[in-house]
XYZ file of C-alpha atoms in Angstrom:
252
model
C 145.809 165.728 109.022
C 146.547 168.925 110.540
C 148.084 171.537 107.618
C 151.876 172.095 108.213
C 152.670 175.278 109.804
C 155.920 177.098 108.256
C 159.161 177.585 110.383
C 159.681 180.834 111.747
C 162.041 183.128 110.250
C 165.040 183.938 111.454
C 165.155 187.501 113.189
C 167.083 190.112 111.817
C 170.094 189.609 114.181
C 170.456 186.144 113.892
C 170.665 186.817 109.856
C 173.507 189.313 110.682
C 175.282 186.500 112.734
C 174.558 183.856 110.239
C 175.083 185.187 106.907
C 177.978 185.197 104.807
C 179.811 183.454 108.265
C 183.091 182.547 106.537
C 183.517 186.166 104.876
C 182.695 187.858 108.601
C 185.414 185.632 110.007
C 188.409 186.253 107.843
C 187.525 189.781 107.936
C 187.871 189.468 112.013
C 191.094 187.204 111.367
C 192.515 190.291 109.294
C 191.938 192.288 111.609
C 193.498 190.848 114.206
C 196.674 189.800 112.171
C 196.751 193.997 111.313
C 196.461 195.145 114.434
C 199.396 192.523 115.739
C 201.615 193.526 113.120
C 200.850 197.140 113.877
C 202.204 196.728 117.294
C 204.968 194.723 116.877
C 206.237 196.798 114.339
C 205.742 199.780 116.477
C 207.829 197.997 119.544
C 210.676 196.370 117.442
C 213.690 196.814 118.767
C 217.767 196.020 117.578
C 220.924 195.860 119.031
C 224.019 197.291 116.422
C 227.522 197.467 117.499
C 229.283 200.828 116.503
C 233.093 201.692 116.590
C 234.781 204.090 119.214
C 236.778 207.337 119.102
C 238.614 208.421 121.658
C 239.907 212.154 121.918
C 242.921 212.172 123.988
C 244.362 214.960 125.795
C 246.862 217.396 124.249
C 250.913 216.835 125.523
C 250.670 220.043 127.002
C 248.243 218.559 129.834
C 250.721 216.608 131.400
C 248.525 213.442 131.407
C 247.582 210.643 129.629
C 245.165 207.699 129.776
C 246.375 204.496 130.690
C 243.619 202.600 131.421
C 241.650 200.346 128.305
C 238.882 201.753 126.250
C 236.433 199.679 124.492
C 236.850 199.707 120.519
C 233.167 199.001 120.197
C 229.914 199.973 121.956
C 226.685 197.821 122.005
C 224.021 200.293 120.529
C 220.072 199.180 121.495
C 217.532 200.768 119.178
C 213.837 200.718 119.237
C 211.530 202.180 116.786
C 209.429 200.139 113.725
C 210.622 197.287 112.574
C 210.584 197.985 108.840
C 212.732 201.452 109.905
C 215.029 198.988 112.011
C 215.720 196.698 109.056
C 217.211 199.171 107.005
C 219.475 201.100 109.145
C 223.432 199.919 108.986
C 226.264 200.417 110.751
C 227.285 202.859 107.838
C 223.711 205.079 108.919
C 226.106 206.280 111.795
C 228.919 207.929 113.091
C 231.293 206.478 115.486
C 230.560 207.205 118.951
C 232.997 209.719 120.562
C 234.654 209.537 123.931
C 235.792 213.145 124.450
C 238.614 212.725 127.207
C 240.386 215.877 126.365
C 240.054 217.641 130.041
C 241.458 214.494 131.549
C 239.555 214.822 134.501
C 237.207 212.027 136.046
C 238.003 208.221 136.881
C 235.013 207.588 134.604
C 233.243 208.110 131.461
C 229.284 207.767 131.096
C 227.908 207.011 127.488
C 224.930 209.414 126.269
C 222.436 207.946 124.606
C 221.612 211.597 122.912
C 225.111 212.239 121.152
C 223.605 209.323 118.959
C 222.200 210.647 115.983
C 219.320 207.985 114.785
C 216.978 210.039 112.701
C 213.174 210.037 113.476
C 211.304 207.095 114.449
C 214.024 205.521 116.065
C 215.478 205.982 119.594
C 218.822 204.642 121.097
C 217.331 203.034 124.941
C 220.708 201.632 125.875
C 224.403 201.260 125.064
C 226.466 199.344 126.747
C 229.379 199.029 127.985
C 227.381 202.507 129.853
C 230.298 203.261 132.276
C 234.051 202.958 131.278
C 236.067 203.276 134.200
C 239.433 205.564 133.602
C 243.162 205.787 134.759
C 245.518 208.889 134.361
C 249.203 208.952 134.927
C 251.583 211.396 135.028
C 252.575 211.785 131.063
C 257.047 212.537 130.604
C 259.192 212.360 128.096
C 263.119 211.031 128.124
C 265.629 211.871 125.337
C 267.396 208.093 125.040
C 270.887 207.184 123.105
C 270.494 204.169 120.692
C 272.694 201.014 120.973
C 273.038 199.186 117.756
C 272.809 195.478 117.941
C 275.185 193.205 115.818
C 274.640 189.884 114.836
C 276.544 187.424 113.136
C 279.938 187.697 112.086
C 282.246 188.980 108.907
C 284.398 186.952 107.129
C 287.723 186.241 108.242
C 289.668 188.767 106.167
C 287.405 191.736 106.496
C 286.429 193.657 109.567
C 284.095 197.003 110.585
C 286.404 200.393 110.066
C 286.123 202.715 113.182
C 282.882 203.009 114.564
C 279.335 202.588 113.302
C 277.733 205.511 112.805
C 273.975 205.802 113.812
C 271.698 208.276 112.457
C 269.850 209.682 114.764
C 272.132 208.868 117.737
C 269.290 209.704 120.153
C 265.230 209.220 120.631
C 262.689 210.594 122.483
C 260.095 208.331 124.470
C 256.954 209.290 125.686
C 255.072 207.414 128.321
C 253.841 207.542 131.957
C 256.493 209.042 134.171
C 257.314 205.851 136.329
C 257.654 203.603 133.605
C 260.357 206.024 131.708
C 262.696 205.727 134.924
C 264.135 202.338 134.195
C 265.568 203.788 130.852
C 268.560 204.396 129.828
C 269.332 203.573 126.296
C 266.967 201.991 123.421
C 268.289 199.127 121.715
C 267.665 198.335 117.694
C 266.471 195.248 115.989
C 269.223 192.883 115.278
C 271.406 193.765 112.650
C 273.085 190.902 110.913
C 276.811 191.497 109.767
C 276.858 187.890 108.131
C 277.876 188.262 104.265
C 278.557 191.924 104.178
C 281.721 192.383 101.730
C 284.004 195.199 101.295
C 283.026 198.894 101.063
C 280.014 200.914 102.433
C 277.043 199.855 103.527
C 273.926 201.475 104.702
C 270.736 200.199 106.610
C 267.668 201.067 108.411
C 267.177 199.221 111.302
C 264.060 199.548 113.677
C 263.886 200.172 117.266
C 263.104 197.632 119.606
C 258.992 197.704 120.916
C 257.979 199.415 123.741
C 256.586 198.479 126.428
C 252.845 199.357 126.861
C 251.748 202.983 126.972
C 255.177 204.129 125.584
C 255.880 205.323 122.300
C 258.247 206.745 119.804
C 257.658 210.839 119.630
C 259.726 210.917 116.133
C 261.729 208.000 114.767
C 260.787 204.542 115.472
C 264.033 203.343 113.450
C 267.481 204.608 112.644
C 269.904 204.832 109.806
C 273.468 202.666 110.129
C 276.230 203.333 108.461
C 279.160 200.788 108.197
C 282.474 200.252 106.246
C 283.963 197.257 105.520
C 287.660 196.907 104.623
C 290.292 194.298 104.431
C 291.409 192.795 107.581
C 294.946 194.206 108.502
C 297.159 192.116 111.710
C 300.346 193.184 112.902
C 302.791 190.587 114.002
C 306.488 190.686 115.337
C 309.617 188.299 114.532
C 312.570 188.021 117.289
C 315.980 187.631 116.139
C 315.614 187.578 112.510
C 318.481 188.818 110.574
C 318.130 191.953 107.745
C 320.229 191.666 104.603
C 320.490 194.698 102.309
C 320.334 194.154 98.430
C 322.308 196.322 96.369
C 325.357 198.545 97.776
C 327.078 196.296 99.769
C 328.362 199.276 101.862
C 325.117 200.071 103.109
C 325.263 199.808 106.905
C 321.977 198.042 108.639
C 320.957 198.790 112.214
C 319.513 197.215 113.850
């Protein structure tokens, strides 16, 4: 019987291949995971929503906006994701709309008046146009009618006039809205169980219409005074007798 001949031994790179196989694989499976989460933390990105401000134009322009503005902006941030996590709407300012020239029919969001810090960057916001409308800004002085409600009772009524403090308003709003008015008219003011004597209330102004507003008072004082009911009526043909001196003469 021939002797047995050994097996050959495995070359030096096969040994490299073939030892400690399980340890060589997870080590390539970590790396792998590392490197994903590397990346994906690197291109994480996050959309926050972040309040508006709008700075108007002064009076003394003459103009004012009349078209809508959006109260809230759609922010898109990239950066890591770990840095992306723990940024807040309270990490930022609102976003400002400076319209104070009043000049353009639109307004482009920039992405740089967004303060992020480092490691982030703002790639979008959207709405990224708002269109704008200007008008023609006026204002109109206006006399206030009080309106009454409801009745007194039947043996008291309102003495002279009711007295309205202030008598007059200013509105401000786009001119060719203003030209319709004359007057402002209050709230309702209910006369219903007012007794005798002076009363005083404050009564608000009616709403505006859209793009108007009040300049100073958006209410008024009223004064009334309640006193007994007083009627007047004439008798035909009655006859007067005098009491007393019966030489007293009567005429009629």
């Amino acid at each position: 019987m021939p002797p047995s001949v050994p097996p050959p031994r495995p070359s030096m790179f096969a040994r490299s291949y073939s030892d400690n196989r399980g340890l060589k694989l997870l080590a390539i499976g970590l790396s792998i995971l590392l490197f994903s989460v590397v990346h994906s933390d690197t291109d994480a990105q996050r959309a926050i929503f972040l309040d508006v401000v709008v700075l108007l134009p002064p009076p003394s322009s003459g103009k004012m906006l009349v078209s809508e503005v959006p109260a809230q902006v759609k922010v898109t941030l990239t950066g890591s994701r770990s840095k992306l996590s723990s940024l807040s709407r309270d990490d930022f300012s609102p976003v400002q709309m400076d319209l104070r020239d009043a000049r353009g029919s639109e307004y482009t969001m920039d992405t740089s008046e967004i303060s992020v810090g480092s490691g982030v960057h703002v790639t979008a916001i959207s709405p990224a146009v708002v269109p704008l409308a200007w008008a023609v800004a006026a204002e109109k002085r206006l006399a206030v009618h009080l309106v009454k409600v409801g009745a007194l009772e039947k043996d008291v009524s309102l003495q002279g006039e009711v007295k309205l403090q202030p008598a007059f308003v200013t509105v401000r709003g786009p001119q060719d809205r203003l030209e319709g008015f004359s007057t402002i008219s209050t709230e309702p003011l209910s006369l219903a169980g007012l007794g005798l004597g002076s009363h005083t209330r404050r009564v608000a102004l009616e709403p505006l219409p859209e793009r108007v507003t009040y300049i100073d008072n958006d209410a008024v004082q009223v004064r009334l005074h309640v006193v007994p009911l007083v009627v007047e009526r004439t008798f035909g043909r009655l006859e007067v007798a005098a009491i007393g001196d019966g030489r007293a003469i009567l005429r009629p």
